[in-house]
Amino acid sequence: MYKLITSDMDETLLSDAKKITPKTEAAIKRATAAGVHFVPNTGRSFLSIQDNLIQMGLSQKEDQYVISYNGGAIIENKENKVLQVNGLPYEIVNQLFEIGMNEKACIHVYTVDELYIWNMNQNEKDYLDGRVDGWKLMRENNIKFLQDTPITKIIFNIANEAGRLSMRDYVESHVDFALNITFSSDRYIEFNDPTADKGRGTMALAKKLGIKPSEVIAIGDNSNDLPMIKAAGLGVSVANGRDFVKAEADYITQADNNHDAIAEVINKFIFNEEE
């Protein structure tokens, strides 16, 4: 029996309209009422999904959790208690920030509880609207003010895939640090500490809860979801997932993120019901 479901947020749990559909909401509530943990597993901050937690009935609940920043932090929902942080060294973030500035990329720098953005543009504002609120605009061309603050992740918004791949190659050849480099939402290249990925975060939480890897379902759509899809007993790609994610998945949903993919997984693998 599966005891823990962990799911990516954007383009997986959330529709393109940035919503959890009513059918998916009902399925999640049914699963958690049956004792299954439902754990959002996002590249974003746990603070950015509080409204989603309220909708799912998981907000401010003991023994319910969120994995944030691609595994950079594990949070218990009750009082948003930070249980684990796997941050990046400041010197490495500073080097990445300078690379991003030179490319004039829109840069996001995440601490445990803040998001700072450099070189914001209208396209990025439109994408973040309804997903992320309360970010802070950086006006200086440096991050010295963060040198004593744990940094969980830094990402660049690069519009085209070729540009993101080129940036990955450049960083790998110029930064002397074993970064965890992933992609998300077909717009971001993301940089985490090598100890932080969605799979490690999932397995650390499962161990804490006494849950075996074989009892975990992981659902996603893009490269930053691959570690948890590979680590889980059942790795799932939603129908709108990238082809390389589908290739690694044990199951591919019939439905996409706009048509209750998460409900499909819950009904099929938790309650043994076919759609």
Short mmCIF file of C-alpha atoms in Angstrom, two decimals:
data_model
loop_
_atom_site.label_atom_id
_atom_site.label_comp_id
_atom_site.label_asym_id
_atom_site.label_seq_id
_atom_site.Cartn_x
_atom_site.Cartn_y
_atom_site.Cartn_z
CA MET A 1 0.00 0.00 0.00
CA TYR A 2 1.24 3.47 -0.83
CA LYS A 3 1.51 5.73 2.21
CA LEU A 4 2.99 8.93 0.79
CA ILE A 5 2.26 10.83 -2.43
CA THR A 6 4.60 13.67 -3.34
CA SER A 7 3.74 15.93 -6.23
CA ASP A 8 5.31 18.78 -8.14
CA MET A 9 3.20 21.95 -8.18
CA ASP A 10 3.47 23.95 -11.43
CA GLU A 11 2.39 22.07 -14.56
CA THR A 12 1.60 18.99 -12.43
CA LEU A 13 -0.73 19.62 -9.49
CA LEU A 14 -1.72 23.08 -10.72
CA SER A 15 -3.56 23.66 -13.97
CA ASP A 16 -2.32 26.18 -16.50
CA ALA A 17 -4.74 28.58 -14.79
CA LYS A 18 -2.65 28.08 -11.61
CA LYS A 19 -5.49 26.25 -9.83
CA ILE A 20 -6.15 22.90 -8.18
CA THR A 21 -9.22 21.53 -9.91
CA PRO A 22 -12.23 20.50 -7.78
CA LYS A 23 -11.88 16.80 -8.69
CA THR A 24 -8.21 16.78 -7.72
CA GLU A 25 -8.94 18.65 -4.49
CA ALA A 26 -11.57 16.05 -3.57
CA ALA A 27 -9.21 13.16 -4.38
CA ILE A 28 -6.42 14.61 -2.22
CA LYS A 29 -8.78 15.13 0.71
CA ARG A 30 -10.06 11.59 0.33
CA ALA A 31 -6.53 10.20 0.33
CA THR A 32 -5.39 12.17 3.37
CA ALA A 33 -8.56 11.16 5.23
CA ALA A 34 -7.51 7.57 4.55
CA GLY A 35 -4.14 8.25 6.21
CA VAL A 36 -2.01 8.88 3.11
CA HIS A 37 0.44 11.77 3.31
CA PHE A 38 0.13 14.22 0.42
CA VAL A 39 3.32 16.28 0.18
CA PRO A 40 3.72 19.14 -2.31
CA ASN A 41 7.26 19.01 -3.68
CA THR A 42 8.12 22.29 -5.33
CA GLY A 43 11.02 24.36 -6.53
CA ARG A 44 9.25 27.34 -5.02
CA SER A 45 9.02 28.52 -1.44
CA PHE A 46 6.59 26.83 0.92
CA LEU A 47 5.24 30.32 1.64
CA SER A 48 4.08 30.65 -1.97
CA ILE A 49 1.70 27.68 -1.72
CA GLN A 50 -0.12 28.48 1.52
CA ASP A 51 -3.42 29.12 -0.29
CA ASN A 52 -3.06 25.75 -2.02
CA LEU A 53 -2.49 24.06 1.34
CA ILE A 54 -5.65 25.69 2.67
CA GLN A 55 -7.62 24.39 -0.32
CA MET A 56 -6.29 20.86 0.20
CA GLY A 57 -7.00 20.94 3.94
CA LEU A 58 -3.30 20.65 4.80
CA SER A 59 -2.58 24.13 6.12
CA GLN A 60 -1.22 24.40 9.66
CA LYS A 61 -1.61 20.65 10.20
CA GLU A 62 0.75 18.61 12.33
CA ASP A 63 2.38 15.67 10.56
CA GLN A 64 1.76 17.20 7.15
CA TYR A 65 4.65 18.54 5.10
CA VAL A 66 6.01 20.49 2.14
CA ILE A 67 9.32 19.94 0.37
CA SER A 68 10.58 23.25 -1.03
CA TYR A 69 13.39 24.64 -3.19
CA ASN A 70 13.91 21.34 -5.05
CA GLY A 71 14.66 19.58 -1.79
CA GLY A 72 16.52 22.52 -0.27
CA ALA A 73 14.15 22.54 2.72
CA ILE A 74 11.59 20.31 4.41
CA ILE A 75 8.78 22.06 6.26
CA GLU A 76 6.12 20.82 8.65
CA ASN A 77 2.91 22.67 7.89
CA LYS A 78 2.06 23.35 11.54
CA GLU A 79 3.52 26.84 12.14
CA ASN A 80 5.63 26.34 8.98
CA LYS A 81 8.31 24.65 11.04
CA VAL A 82 11.59 24.27 9.14
CA LEU A 83 12.89 20.73 9.71
CA GLN A 84 15.83 20.60 7.31
CA VAL A 85 17.78 23.00 5.10
CA ASN A 86 20.36 22.08 2.46
CA GLY A 87 21.69 25.42 1.26
CA LEU A 88 24.35 26.59 -1.16
CA PRO A 89 27.65 28.19 -0.12
CA TYR A 90 27.46 31.97 -0.46
CA GLU A 91 30.61 32.09 -2.61
CA ILE A 92 29.04 29.78 -5.18
CA VAL A 93 25.77 31.71 -5.27
CA ASN A 94 27.72 34.93 -5.71
CA GLN A 95 29.63 33.43 -8.66
CA LEU A 96 26.39 32.24 -10.25
CA PHE A 97 24.77 35.61 -9.67
CA GLU A 98 27.59 37.34 -11.54
CA ILE A 99 27.25 34.88 -14.43
CA GLY A 100 23.53 35.56 -14.60
CA MET A 101 24.08 39.32 -14.51
CA ASN A 102 26.55 39.12 -17.36
CA GLU A 103 23.89 37.32 -19.41
CA LYS A 104 21.25 39.86 -18.31
CA ALA A 105 19.03 37.00 -17.18
CA CYS A 106 16.17 37.49 -14.74
CA ILE A 107 17.63 35.98 -11.55
CA HIS A 108 15.79 34.57 -8.53
CA VAL A 109 17.67 34.09 -5.26
CA TYR A 110 15.86 32.12 -2.56
CA THR A 111 16.52 32.15 1.16
CA VAL A 112 14.43 30.00 3.48
CA ASP A 113 11.71 32.63 3.74
CA GLU A 114 12.37 35.27 1.06
CA LEU A 115 12.64 35.52 -2.72
CA TYR A 116 14.80 38.25 -4.24
CA ILE A 117 14.59 38.98 -7.97
CA TRP A 118 17.08 40.85 -10.14
CA ASN A 119 16.23 42.18 -13.61
CA MET A 120 12.49 41.56 -13.44
CA ASN A 121 10.58 41.76 -16.72
CA GLN A 122 6.89 41.85 -17.65
CA ASN A 123 6.80 38.27 -18.94
CA GLU A 124 8.17 37.03 -15.63
CA LYS A 125 5.72 39.17 -13.66
CA ASP A 126 2.85 37.65 -15.65
CA TYR A 127 4.09 34.11 -14.98
CA LEU A 128 4.56 34.69 -11.25
CA ASP A 129 1.20 36.41 -10.80
CA GLY A 130 -1.04 33.95 -8.94
CA ARG A 131 1.91 31.69 -8.16
CA VAL A 132 4.38 33.76 -6.16
CA ASP A 133 3.64 36.91 -4.20
CA GLY A 134 5.77 39.06 -1.92
CA TRP A 135 9.04 38.78 -3.82
CA LYS A 136 11.53 41.59 -3.34
CA LEU A 137 13.09 43.48 -6.22
CA MET A 138 16.89 43.71 -6.09
CA ARG A 139 18.18 47.11 -7.19
CA GLU A 140 21.87 46.55 -6.44
CA ASN A 141 24.10 44.51 -8.72
CA ASN A 142 25.35 42.27 -5.93
CA ILE A 143 24.12 39.96 -3.18
CA LYS A 144 26.47 41.06 -0.40
CA PHE A 145 23.46 41.63 1.86
CA LEU A 146 22.89 37.85 1.85
CA GLN A 147 26.39 36.72 2.77
CA ASP A 148 25.32 35.72 6.29
CA THR A 149 21.92 34.28 5.26
CA PRO A 150 21.36 30.65 4.22
CA ILE A 151 20.54 30.54 0.49
CA THR A 152 18.51 27.56 -0.67
CA LYS A 153 18.51 28.07 -4.44
CA ILE A 154 19.33 30.41 -7.32
CA ILE A 155 17.64 30.23 -10.73
CA PHE A 156 17.78 32.05 -14.06
CA ASN A 157 14.79 32.70 -16.31
CA ILE A 158 16.09 31.98 -19.82
CA ALA A 159 13.41 31.99 -22.48
CA ASN A 160 14.60 29.26 -24.85
CA GLU A 161 15.77 25.71 -24.25
CA ALA A 162 18.96 26.11 -26.27
CA GLY A 163 19.92 29.04 -24.06
CA ARG A 164 19.27 27.04 -20.90
CA LEU A 165 21.34 24.13 -22.14
CA SER A 166 24.16 26.46 -23.16
CA MET A 167 24.06 28.05 -19.70
CA ARG A 168 24.28 24.64 -18.04
CA ASP A 169 27.36 23.79 -20.08
CA TYR A 170 28.96 27.14 -19.30
CA VAL A 171 28.34 26.84 -15.56
CA GLU A 172 29.61 23.27 -15.44
CA SER A 173 32.86 24.35 -17.09
CA HIS A 174 33.37 27.58 -15.11
CA VAL A 175 32.08 26.86 -11.59
CA ASP A 176 34.26 24.51 -9.57
CA PHE A 177 31.46 23.02 -7.50
CA ALA A 178 29.29 19.92 -8.01
CA LEU A 179 26.01 21.76 -8.45
CA ASN A 180 22.66 20.05 -8.85
CA ILE A 181 21.48 21.70 -12.10
CA THR A 182 17.91 21.14 -13.28
CA PHE A 183 15.23 22.72 -15.46
CA SER A 184 11.61 23.58 -14.74
CA SER A 185 8.49 25.11 -16.28
CA ASP A 186 10.22 25.34 -19.68
CA ARG A 187 11.66 28.68 -18.57
CA TYR A 188 14.12 28.17 -15.71
CA ILE A 189 17.55 26.73 -15.12
CA GLU A 190 17.89 25.98 -11.41
CA PHE A 191 20.97 25.59 -9.23
CA ASN A 192 20.94 23.72 -5.92
CA ASP A 193 23.50 22.27 -3.57
CA PRO A 194 24.36 18.68 -4.56
CA THR A 195 22.77 17.48 -1.31
CA ALA A 196 19.45 19.01 -2.35
CA ASP A 197 17.08 17.48 -4.88
CA LYS A 198 13.45 16.43 -4.80
CA GLY A 199 14.36 12.75 -4.48
CA ARG A 200 16.67 13.23 -1.51
CA GLY A 201 14.08 15.43 0.17
CA THR A 202 11.36 12.85 -0.40
CA MET A 203 13.44 9.97 0.94
CA ALA A 204 14.57 11.97 3.98
CA LEU A 205 10.95 12.76 4.84
CA ALA A 206 9.81 9.19 4.17
CA LYS A 207 12.51 7.86 6.50
CA LYS A 208 11.41 10.30 9.20
CA LEU A 209 7.86 9.00 8.84
CA GLY A 210 8.87 5.35 8.80
CA ILE A 211 7.73 4.95 5.19
CA LYS A 212 9.62 2.71 2.76
CA PRO A 213 10.63 3.98 -0.71
CA SER A 214 8.36 1.28 -2.17
CA GLU A 215 5.44 2.94 -0.39
CA VAL A 216 5.99 6.33 -2.08
CA ILE A 217 4.38 7.75 -5.24
CA ALA A 218 6.14 10.71 -6.88
CA ILE A 219 4.47 12.75 -9.64
CA GLY A 220 6.06 15.38 -11.87
CA ASP A 221 6.63 16.77 -15.34
CA ASN A 222 10.16 18.15 -15.75
CA SER A 223 13.84 17.50 -15.04
CA ASN A 224 13.84 18.75 -11.45
CA ASP A 225 11.21 16.05 -10.75
CA LEU A 226 13.35 13.19 -12.06
CA PRO A 227 15.19 12.45 -8.78
CA MET A 228 11.95 11.82 -6.90
CA ILE A 229 10.38 9.91 -9.82
CA LYS A 230 13.42 7.62 -9.89
CA ALA A 231 13.59 7.24 -6.09
CA ALA A 232 9.92 6.45 -5.47
CA GLY A 233 8.31 3.06 -5.54
CA LEU A 234 6.00 4.42 -8.22
CA GLY A 235 7.31 7.23 -10.39
CA VAL A 236 4.66 9.04 -12.40
CA SER A 237 4.81 11.53 -15.25
CA VAL A 238 1.72 13.56 -16.03
CA ALA A 239 0.59 13.41 -19.67
CA ASN A 240 2.03 16.88 -20.32
CA GLY A 241 5.43 15.88 -18.93
CA ARG A 242 8.59 16.14 -20.97
CA ASP A 243 9.47 13.07 -23.03
CA PHE A 244 12.63 12.36 -21.02
CA VAL A 245 10.52 12.35 -17.84
CA LYS A 246 8.01 9.95 -19.37
CA ALA A 247 10.89 7.68 -20.33
CA GLU A 248 11.88 7.30 -16.65
CA ALA A 249 8.35 6.99 -15.25
CA ASP A 250 6.66 3.78 -14.20
CA TYR A 251 3.30 5.23 -15.15
CA ILE A 252 2.16 8.04 -17.44
CA THR A 253 -1.23 9.54 -16.73
CA GLN A 254 -3.92 9.66 -19.37
CA ALA A 255 -4.89 13.12 -18.13
CA ASP A 256 -2.74 16.24 -18.18
CA ASN A 257 -2.42 18.88 -15.47
CA ASN A 258 -5.55 20.64 -16.72
CA HIS A 259 -7.70 17.51 -16.50
CA ASP A 260 -7.16 15.97 -13.06
CA ALA A 261 -3.96 13.98 -13.53
CA ILE A 262 -3.38 13.84 -9.76
CA ALA A 263 -6.92 12.58 -9.16
CA GLU A 264 -6.27 9.86 -11.75
CA VAL A 265 -3.21 8.66 -9.84
CA ILE A 266 -4.94 8.74 -6.46
CA ASN A 267 -8.04 6.92 -7.65
CA LYS A 268 -6.04 4.27 -9.51
CA PHE A 269 -3.22 3.53 -7.08
CA ILE A 270 -4.68 4.42 -3.68
CA PHE A 271 -8.28 3.32 -4.15
CA ASN A 272 -7.85 0.84 -7.04
CA GLU A 273 -10.47 2.61 -9.09
CA GLU A 274 -10.23 3.12 -12.83
CA GLU A 275 -11.30 6.40 -14.37
#
